[in-house]
Amino acid sequence: MEHVIEMNHITKEFGNFKANDDITLQVRKGEIHALLGENGAGKSTLMSVLFGLYQAEKGEIKIRGKEVKINNPNDANNLGIGMVHQHFKLVHNFTVLESIVLGREVTKNGFLKMDDARKKVIELSERYKFKIDPDAYISDITVGMQQRVEILKMLYCDNEILIFDEPTAVLTPQEIEELLKVMKQLVSEGKSIIFITHKLNEIKEAADRCSVLRKGQYIGTVNVSETTKEEMSEMMVGRKVNLEVDKKDIEPGEPVLEVKNMTIKSKHTHKNVVHDVSFKVRKGEIVCIAGIDGNGQSELVYGITGLMPIDEGNVVLKGKDVTSESIRQRCLDGMAHIPEDRHKHGLVLDYSLEENLVLQSYFKPRFQKNGFLKFGAISEYARYLIEKFDIRSGQGENSVTRGMSGGNQQKAIIARELDRDPDIVIAVQPVRGLDVGAIEYIHKQLVKQRDNGKAVLLVSFELDEVMTLSDRILVMYEGEVVADVKPSEVTVNELGLYMAGTKRGAGSES
Amino acid sequence: MKVKKKVKEENKKLINFSSSVLAIVAGLIIGFLILLFSNPQQALTGFLTILKGGFADGASGIGQMFYVATPIIMTGLSVGFAFKTGLFNIGASGQFTMGAFAAIFVGIKWGWLPGEIHWMVALLAAALLGALWGLVPGILKAFLNVNEVIASIMMNYIGMYLVNMMVVKNIYDQVKNQSMPVIASANLPKAGLDKVLGPNMNIGIFIAILFVIVIYILIEKTTFGYELKACGQNPHASKYAGINAKRNIVLSMSIAGALAGIGGALLYLAGSGKYLQVLDMIAPEGFNGISVALLGLSHPIGILFAGLFIGHITVGGYNLQLYDFVIEVIDIIIAVIIYFGAFALLFKNIIRTFIKKVKEDKSV
């Protein structure tokens, strides 16, 4: 069968580190070819080589059977290769039409001629049932729509080879379904797709074949229809993975955290980003806040932890109103916070590991005397945490945090927060960007907290995570809690409808 | 593991040190080119004079070097300390001038103080007024989010004109258009040093070194230093950790102001024949402090040596007058060398990439 892309024996090194080690990827014409691997497996590097952002040290690239040299993204475009990046590259104050035409404007006497472009965009949009308004501003349309703009952009340039880099990460289940449909339609028209993902369900549903990478190595290519999800996950991780979480059967106790009628107004638009939200988190309970990124979850957590002032409502911690208390006081009262952005909030990256491990406790008598830090005690404590939580780094407690891997940075934060023995852990996207091993570990730690009778509030955008971990699910849509359900009483599809705002659940007012 | 850490630490120190040295060498080369351009015959002798600096006229030259270095070590500390907190204190000049005025005022008007503590009170007054001049931009930054650079530049002008006005009103020598001399007891003790190292020598340099040590301990060993650095490197994370960033910004700017203010006192309380001139000019010591802080990579010990070096070539620059150079050329050369000193950070990155490249080549 004809291969539209052949990347043979690609090796790409960064210093001593081999990001791609003798990798071969062959994509047939008219197929959806999934590229599966954990974070850091080398997927992005390989695609960057194909897209001309990096030059490989060894190996050859053949497009439609002809060997080519791709030096920059323009070369890639000329060869008909287009890419939808994970983080969209759109101009927010442009209209849809302007965004699509950007870089390929037709001008006459120095004036833009948009008529032909408009016709073509509308035509494409109708063919794929995109229902997109070419005159809407990018800033006004949903993330799903923005992705369609990116796709239209590729189609507008008549690209034949389409790379989708983790396209489903930002979508609701319904939007994902539609996207997969579009992808299938595209390949039926003879285009070829490389589909980068780590979600096995989607591969199973859409892809024809799947190539697996692990730690920069090529593991193999399989026919998706003949391979089970378990087999693929084992190829990806290199061992059997237990993604099921064992939870003790316990009845939730008294409420630890109560949020009462919380409202937060946006500083820019003065709209309510959090609108009249009330809920309780009880002892021995993991409450998940589900929803699509940007529906007020971050602000809600900022409001609870004190990082952002709230406009109305109360936060009650163990029966005590902490609404007007400082961040530190809340922390001393038993609140732990695993923040969404570990680089922004969680760590001082240029501090050593030990300094970061006492970020919430350096002021306690254990670590200081008369204002002087006790370095001995700090190092000793750091070594204890490193051991207990298996934090790996080059130079132990003296490693500069910036140089550590994301998983170990996250472990450091989790060690710091959980070892304080908090009554409630507020974790926002605690496994984002981590590999399966670290995910397993962190999930277990959170469940352990719950089993020990502590409360956990988990904000997650991943429905799988929500369904496996939670005892109760709150769905947030546009700043409001639109559903309060138990995972056993709801399907993923229903959750998707809540997340998209098309359905409102009973009990959302409780 | 321990050994590895030590090696790494030493490597880091070596990179820091060599980057500063490279910056100085680059400055000297350009300085030499300027000398060559303005007077080719005497360029080499002139250049050697600059290099010899304080060592040209024996012990008194060294004393002069210490005297020149003392205030810029203090302003350097001021800038470097604030920088550790993530603040750019460009207002060291204003704080310096305010400190100088406070010291001179106390030195002239408060003769009723016992002789032994007169100079100490003068230093304290300088620290207080300097701190006040740091406090204002600190408060504006912390509570109203006014950029400290803009606020402290404005404070420079306010300080300069205010001091001019106050000097004329209170302690004015009309004939010379400058402040009156201070009472002898307000001058820093000489402790016999003047007999060895020349008339301008006093304990000022030791006071500066004392502050270098104090600031070093404050930054590296205390919880306060830990908080300040955290605020400087990642204000979001320090907020998350419950550190009171506003308080730290205000404190940090006040301490920086006090340091610069003491620098002003140390320059003028020396009985060296230097008086506060009533001129519309912002004190250059404050800006030199920025160069000293950059050259010393904001580390207190680095700042000490950077200050001594700048003092050294400044003295060398004075000596350049012996030869046939236009006086402005001297200023230009000093400025060029200081200017390049500020590139120490740039050289640091260059050295890093260079080392990385060599390593990569080896591994290939």
PDB file of C-alpha atoms in Angstrom, chain B residues 158-356:
ATOM      1  CA  ILE B 158      11.943  65.332  44.742  1.00  0.00           C
ATOM      2  CA  GLY B 159      14.889  64.407  46.958  1.00  0.00           C
ATOM      3  CA  MET B 160      17.378  66.446  44.986  1.00  0.00           C
ATOM      4  CA  TYR B 161      15.313  69.647  44.890  1.00  0.00           C
ATOM      5  CA  LEU B 162      14.146  69.252  48.452  1.00  0.00           C
ATOM      6  CA  VAL B 163      17.718  68.869  49.687  1.00  0.00           C
ATOM      7  CA  ASN B 164      18.842  71.887  47.630  1.00  0.00           C
ATOM      8  CA  MET B 165      16.082  73.914  49.240  1.00  0.00           C
ATOM      9  CA  MET B 166      16.791  72.651  52.742  1.00  0.00           C
ATOM     10  CA  VAL B 167      20.533  73.231  52.431  1.00  0.00           C
ATOM     11  CA  VAL B 168      19.955  76.820  51.339  1.00  0.00           C
ATOM     12  CA  LYS B 169      17.468  77.389  54.143  1.00  0.00           C
ATOM     13  CA  ASN B 170      19.342  75.771  56.994  1.00  0.00           C
ATOM     14  CA  ILE B 171      23.003  74.995  56.487  1.00  0.00           C
ATOM     15  CA  TYR B 172      24.083  77.160  53.585  1.00  0.00           C
ATOM     16  CA  ASP B 173      27.550  78.475  52.822  1.00  0.00           C
ATOM     17  CA  GLN B 174      26.620  81.319  50.452  1.00  0.00           C
ATOM     18  CA  VAL B 175      30.088  81.988  49.179  1.00  0.00           C
ATOM     19  CA  LYS B 176      30.752  78.482  47.970  1.00  0.00           C
ATOM     20  CA  ASN B 177      27.129  77.598  47.119  1.00  0.00           C
ATOM     21  CA  GLN B 178      27.298  74.454  49.243  1.00  0.00           C
ATOM     22  CA  SER B 179      26.598  73.084  52.711  1.00  0.00           C
ATOM     23  CA  MET B 180      28.610  74.317  55.696  1.00  0.00           C
ATOM     24  CA  PRO B 181      31.252  72.035  57.190  1.00  0.00           C
ATOM     25  CA  VAL B 182      30.056  69.692  59.924  1.00  0.00           C
ATOM     26  CA  ILE B 183      31.269  69.814  63.507  1.00  0.00           C
ATOM     27  CA  ALA B 184      34.359  67.657  63.902  1.00  0.00           C
ATOM     28  CA  SER B 185      32.660  65.216  66.272  1.00  0.00           C
ATOM     29  CA  ALA B 186      30.176  64.315  63.557  1.00  0.00           C
ATOM     30  CA  ASN B 187      32.906  62.997  61.298  1.00  0.00           C
ATOM     31  CA  LEU B 188      33.552  59.298  61.342  1.00  0.00           C
ATOM     32  CA  PRO B 189      36.345  58.215  63.680  1.00  0.00           C
ATOM     33  CA  LYS B 190      39.640  57.806  61.883  1.00  0.00           C
ATOM     34  CA  ALA B 191      40.983  55.285  64.394  1.00  0.00           C
ATOM     35  CA  GLY B 192      44.517  56.131  63.355  1.00  0.00           C
ATOM     36  CA  LEU B 193      43.887  54.883  59.845  1.00  0.00           C
ATOM     37  CA  ASP B 194      44.473  58.316  58.361  1.00  0.00           C
ATOM     38  CA  LYS B 195      48.099  58.225  59.429  1.00  0.00           C
ATOM     39  CA  VAL B 196      48.672  55.105  57.355  1.00  0.00           C
ATOM     40  CA  LEU B 197      46.259  55.388  54.444  1.00  0.00           C
ATOM     41  CA  GLY B 198      45.951  59.089  53.831  1.00  0.00           C
ATOM     42  CA  PRO B 199      43.758  61.909  55.126  1.00  0.00           C
ATOM     43  CA  ASN B 200      40.465  60.691  53.668  1.00  0.00           C
ATOM     44  CA  MET B 201      40.678  57.322  55.330  1.00  0.00           C
ATOM     45  CA  ASN B 202      38.327  56.518  58.180  1.00  0.00           C
ATOM     46  CA  ILE B 203      36.285  53.620  59.479  1.00  0.00           C
ATOM     47  CA  GLY B 204      33.695  54.125  56.707  1.00  0.00           C
ATOM     48  CA  ILE B 205      34.885  51.171  54.671  1.00  0.00           C
ATOM     49  CA  PHE B 206      34.548  48.940  57.731  1.00  0.00           C
ATOM     50  CA  ILE B 207      31.011  50.130  58.307  1.00  0.00           C
ATOM     51  CA  ALA B 208      30.291  49.241  54.670  1.00  0.00           C
ATOM     52  CA  ILE B 209      31.839  45.792  55.125  1.00  0.00           C
ATOM     53  CA  LEU B 210      29.775  45.331  58.280  1.00  0.00           C
ATOM     54  CA  PHE B 211      26.631  46.006  56.256  1.00  0.00           C
ATOM     55  CA  VAL B 212      27.791  43.609  53.560  1.00  0.00           C
ATOM     56  CA  ILE B 213      27.950  40.883  56.194  1.00  0.00           C
ATOM     57  CA  VAL B 214      24.640  41.850  57.791  1.00  0.00           C
ATOM     58  CA  ILE B 215      22.850  41.847  54.444  1.00  0.00           C
ATOM     59  CA  TYR B 216      24.459  38.552  53.497  1.00  0.00           C
ATOM     60  CA  ILE B 217      23.172  36.929  56.679  1.00  0.00           C
ATOM     61  CA  LEU B 218      19.787  38.549  56.285  1.00  0.00           C
ATOM     62  CA  ILE B 219      19.347  37.224  52.755  1.00  0.00           C
ATOM     63  CA  GLU B 220      20.853  33.787  53.152  1.00  0.00           C
ATOM     64  CA  LYS B 221      20.154  32.721  56.718  1.00  0.00           C
ATOM     65  CA  THR B 222      16.874  34.165  57.938  1.00  0.00           C
ATOM     66  CA  THR B 223      13.209  33.420  57.334  1.00  0.00           C
ATOM     67  CA  PHE B 224      12.860  37.041  56.276  1.00  0.00           C
ATOM     68  CA  GLY B 225      15.461  36.529  53.553  1.00  0.00           C
ATOM     69  CA  TYR B 226      13.734  33.315  52.512  1.00  0.00           C
ATOM     70  CA  GLU B 227      10.470  35.214  52.122  1.00  0.00           C
ATOM     71  CA  LEU B 228      12.087  38.110  50.282  1.00  0.00           C
ATOM     72  CA  LYS B 229      13.760  35.824  47.766  1.00  0.00           C
ATOM     73  CA  ALA B 230      10.555  33.856  47.279  1.00  0.00           C
ATOM     74  CA  CYS B 231       8.672  37.091  46.571  1.00  0.00           C
ATOM     75  CA  GLY B 232      11.380  38.145  44.145  1.00  0.00           C
ATOM     76  CA  GLN B 233      11.548  34.904  42.238  1.00  0.00           C
ATOM     77  CA  ASN B 234       7.904  33.959  42.185  1.00  0.00           C
ATOM     78  CA  PRO B 235       5.403  36.401  43.658  1.00  0.00           C
ATOM     79  CA  HIS B 236       2.497  34.055  42.824  1.00  0.00           C
ATOM     80  CA  ALA B 237       3.978  31.119  44.706  1.00  0.00           C
ATOM     81  CA  SER B 238       4.815  33.275  47.696  1.00  0.00           C
ATOM     82  CA  LYS B 239       1.269  34.554  47.778  1.00  0.00           C
ATOM     83  CA  TYR B 240       0.071  30.960  47.610  1.00  0.00           C
ATOM     84  CA  ALA B 241       2.389  30.138  50.520  1.00  0.00           C
ATOM     85  CA  GLY B 242       0.742  32.849  52.595  1.00  0.00           C
ATOM     86  CA  ILE B 243       3.744  35.159  52.576  1.00  0.00           C
ATOM     87  CA  ASN B 244       2.751  38.760  53.110  1.00  0.00           C
ATOM     88  CA  ALA B 245       4.166  40.182  49.897  1.00  0.00           C
ATOM     89  CA  LYS B 246       2.972  43.724  50.529  1.00  0.00           C
ATOM     90  CA  ARG B 247       4.732  43.950  53.860  1.00  0.00           C
ATOM     91  CA  ASN B 248       7.893  42.513  52.323  1.00  0.00           C
ATOM     92  CA  ILE B 249       7.902  44.968  49.441  1.00  0.00           C
ATOM     93  CA  VAL B 250       7.591  47.900  51.837  1.00  0.00           C
ATOM     94  CA  LEU B 251      10.267  46.534  54.171  1.00  0.00           C
ATOM     95  CA  SER B 252      12.615  45.665  51.363  1.00  0.00           C
ATOM     96  CA  MET B 253      12.410  49.132  49.818  1.00  0.00           C
ATOM     97  CA  SER B 254      12.866  50.765  53.230  1.00  0.00           C
ATOM     98  CA  ILE B 255      15.949  48.705  54.013  1.00  0.00           C
ATOM     99  CA  ALA B 256      17.320  49.456  50.548  1.00  0.00           C
ATOM    100  CA  GLY B 257      16.671  53.148  51.183  1.00  0.00           C
ATOM    101  CA  ALA B 258      18.402  53.026  54.566  1.00  0.00           C
ATOM    102  CA  LEU B 259      21.480  51.411  53.002  1.00  0.00           C
ATOM    103  CA  ALA B 260      21.708  54.086  50.332  1.00  0.00           C
ATOM    104  CA  GLY B 261      21.112  56.789  52.941  1.00  0.00           C
ATOM    105  CA  ILE B 262      23.995  55.521  55.073  1.00  0.00           C
ATOM    106  CA  GLY B 263      26.100  55.549  51.903  1.00  0.00           C
ATOM    107  CA  GLY B 264      25.402  59.280  51.663  1.00  0.00           C
ATOM    108  CA  ALA B 265      26.442  59.821  55.260  1.00  0.00           C
ATOM    109  CA  LEU B 266      29.667  57.867  54.837  1.00  0.00           C
ATOM    110  CA  LEU B 267      30.688  60.024  51.867  1.00  0.00           C
ATOM    111  CA  TYR B 268      30.058  63.388  53.502  1.00  0.00           C
ATOM    112  CA  LEU B 269      31.011  62.693  57.138  1.00  0.00           C
ATOM    113  CA  ALA B 270      34.656  62.130  56.318  1.00  0.00           C
ATOM    114  CA  GLY B 271      36.197  65.566  56.709  1.00  0.00           C
ATOM    115  CA  SER B 272      37.474  65.133  53.202  1.00  0.00           C
ATOM    116  CA  GLY B 273      36.519  68.561  51.961  1.00  0.00           C
ATOM    117  CA  LYS B 274      33.415  67.225  50.236  1.00  0.00           C
ATOM    118  CA  TYR B 275      30.229  69.222  50.757  1.00  0.00           C
ATOM    119  CA  LEU B 276      26.678  68.976  49.495  1.00  0.00           C
ATOM    120  CA  GLN B 277      26.657  71.228  46.437  1.00  0.00           C
ATOM    121  CA  VAL B 278      23.507  73.076  45.557  1.00  0.00           C
ATOM    122  CA  LEU B 279      23.292  71.838  41.986  1.00  0.00           C
ATOM    123  CA  ASP B 280      20.455  70.522  39.860  1.00  0.00           C
ATOM    124  CA  MET B 281      22.142  67.178  39.485  1.00  0.00           C
ATOM    125  CA  ILE B 282      21.058  63.738  40.624  1.00  0.00           C
ATOM    126  CA  ALA B 283      23.756  62.062  42.721  1.00  0.00           C
ATOM    127  CA  PRO B 284      25.752  59.741  40.433  1.00  0.00           C
ATOM    128  CA  GLU B 285      26.563  57.403  43.328  1.00  0.00           C
ATOM    129  CA  GLY B 286      23.046  55.995  43.073  1.00  0.00           C
ATOM    130  CA  PHE B 287      23.437  55.031  39.438  1.00  0.00           C
ATOM    131  CA  ASN B 288      26.930  53.706  40.052  1.00  0.00           C
ATOM    132  CA  GLY B 289      25.294  51.549  42.668  1.00  0.00           C
ATOM    133  CA  ILE B 290      23.244  49.906  39.910  1.00  0.00           C
ATOM    134  CA  SER B 291      26.427  49.042  38.019  1.00  0.00           C
ATOM    135  CA  VAL B 292      28.084  47.778  41.183  1.00  0.00           C
ATOM    136  CA  ALA B 293      25.084  45.583  41.934  1.00  0.00           C
ATOM    137  CA  LEU B 294      25.035  44.205  38.396  1.00  0.00           C
ATOM    138  CA  LEU B 295      28.786  43.643  38.327  1.00  0.00           C
ATOM    139  CA  GLY B 296      28.554  41.903  41.690  1.00  0.00           C
ATOM    140  CA  LEU B 297      25.541  39.893  40.463  1.00  0.00           C
ATOM    141  CA  SER B 298      23.518  41.204  43.426  1.00  0.00           C
ATOM    142  CA  HIS B 299      25.478  39.071  45.852  1.00  0.00           C
ATOM    143  CA  PRO B 300      26.668  41.067  48.899  1.00  0.00           C
ATOM    144  CA  ILE B 301      30.240  39.782  48.708  1.00  0.00           C
ATOM    145  CA  GLY B 302      30.295  40.331  44.952  1.00  0.00           C
ATOM    146  CA  ILE B 303      29.038  43.862  45.528  1.00  0.00           C
ATOM    147  CA  LEU B 304      31.864  44.525  47.988  1.00  0.00           C
ATOM    148  CA  PHE B 305      34.509  43.601  45.434  1.00  0.00           C
ATOM    149  CA  ALA B 306      32.716  45.284  42.566  1.00  0.00           C
ATOM    150  CA  GLY B 307      32.565  48.475  44.635  1.00  0.00           C
ATOM    151  CA  LEU B 308      36.272  48.263  45.445  1.00  0.00           C
ATOM    152  CA  PHE B 309      37.064  47.743  41.777  1.00  0.00           C
ATOM    153  CA  ILE B 310      35.028  50.717  40.640  1.00  0.00           C
ATOM    154  CA  GLY B 311      36.690  52.752  43.387  1.00  0.00           C
ATOM    155  CA  HIS B 312      40.036  51.556  42.107  1.00  0.00           C
ATOM    156  CA  ILE B 313      39.569  52.653  38.517  1.00  0.00           C
ATOM    157  CA  THR B 314      37.895  55.869  39.582  1.00  0.00           C
ATOM    158  CA  VAL B 315      41.048  56.821  41.484  1.00  0.00           C
ATOM    159  CA  GLY B 316      43.031  55.753  38.405  1.00  0.00           C
ATOM    160  CA  GLY B 317      40.856  58.095  36.390  1.00  0.00           C
ATOM    161  CA  TYR B 318      41.719  61.031  38.652  1.00  0.00           C
ATOM    162  CA  ASN B 319      45.382  60.247  38.160  1.00  0.00           C
ATOM    163  CA  LEU B 320      44.870  60.395  34.410  1.00  0.00           C
ATOM    164  CA  GLN B 321      44.803  64.168  34.738  1.00  0.00           C
ATOM    165  CA  LEU B 322      48.594  64.059  34.988  1.00  0.00           C
ATOM    166  CA  TYR B 323      48.673  63.321  31.290  1.00  0.00           C
ATOM    167  CA  ASP B 324      47.337  65.226  28.395  1.00  0.00           C
ATOM    168  CA  PHE B 325      43.773  63.997  28.305  1.00  0.00           C
ATOM    169  CA  VAL B 326      40.647  66.067  28.144  1.00  0.00           C
ATOM    170  CA  ILE B 327      38.972  65.760  31.514  1.00  0.00           C
ATOM    171  CA  GLU B 328      35.732  64.486  29.943  1.00  0.00           C
ATOM    172  CA  VAL B 329      37.563  61.536  28.393  1.00  0.00           C
ATOM    173  CA  ILE B 330      38.344  60.315  31.877  1.00  0.00           C
ATOM    174  CA  ASP B 331      34.685  60.344  32.783  1.00  0.00           C
ATOM    175  CA  ILE B 332      33.793  58.602  29.561  1.00  0.00           C
ATOM    176  CA  ILE B 333      36.259  55.789  30.152  1.00  0.00           C
ATOM    177  CA  ILE B 334      35.119  55.222  33.704  1.00  0.00           C
ATOM    178  CA  ALA B 335      31.554  55.238  32.440  1.00  0.00           C
ATOM    179  CA  VAL B 336      32.376  52.725  29.710  1.00  0.00           C
ATOM    180  CA  ILE B 337      34.000  50.344  32.137  1.00  0.00           C
ATOM    181  CA  ILE B 338      31.103  50.630  34.560  1.00  0.00           C
ATOM    182  CA  TYR B 339      28.724  50.272  31.646  1.00  0.00           C
ATOM    183  CA  PHE B 340      30.310  47.027  30.612  1.00  0.00           C
ATOM    184  CA  GLY B 341      30.257  45.930  34.198  1.00  0.00           C
ATOM    185  CA  ALA B 342      26.523  45.890  33.843  1.00  0.00           C
ATOM    186  CA  PHE B 343      26.951  43.254  31.126  1.00  0.00           C
ATOM    187  CA  ALA B 344      28.149  40.707  33.649  1.00  0.00           C
ATOM    188  CA  LEU B 345      24.793  38.942  33.383  1.00  0.00           C
ATOM    189  CA  LEU B 346      25.092  38.792  29.612  1.00  0.00           C
ATOM    190  CA  PHE B 347      28.545  37.273  29.860  1.00  0.00           C
ATOM    191  CA  LYS B 348      27.233  34.784  32.372  1.00  0.00           C
ATOM    192  CA  ASN B 349      24.817  33.457  29.778  1.00  0.00           C
ATOM    193  CA  ILE B 350      27.481  33.441  27.092  1.00  0.00           C
ATOM    194  CA  ILE B 351      29.806  31.394  29.295  1.00  0.00           C
ATOM    195  CA  ARG B 352      26.991  28.977  30.088  1.00  0.00           C
ATOM    196  CA  THR B 353      26.138  28.357  26.445  1.00  0.00           C
ATOM    197  CA  PHE B 354      29.818  28.045  25.659  1.00  0.00           C
ATOM    198  CA  ILE B 355      30.344  25.383  28.330  1.00  0.00           C
ATOM    199  CA  LYS B 356      27.256  23.564  27.134  1.00  0.00           C
TER     200      LYS B 356
END
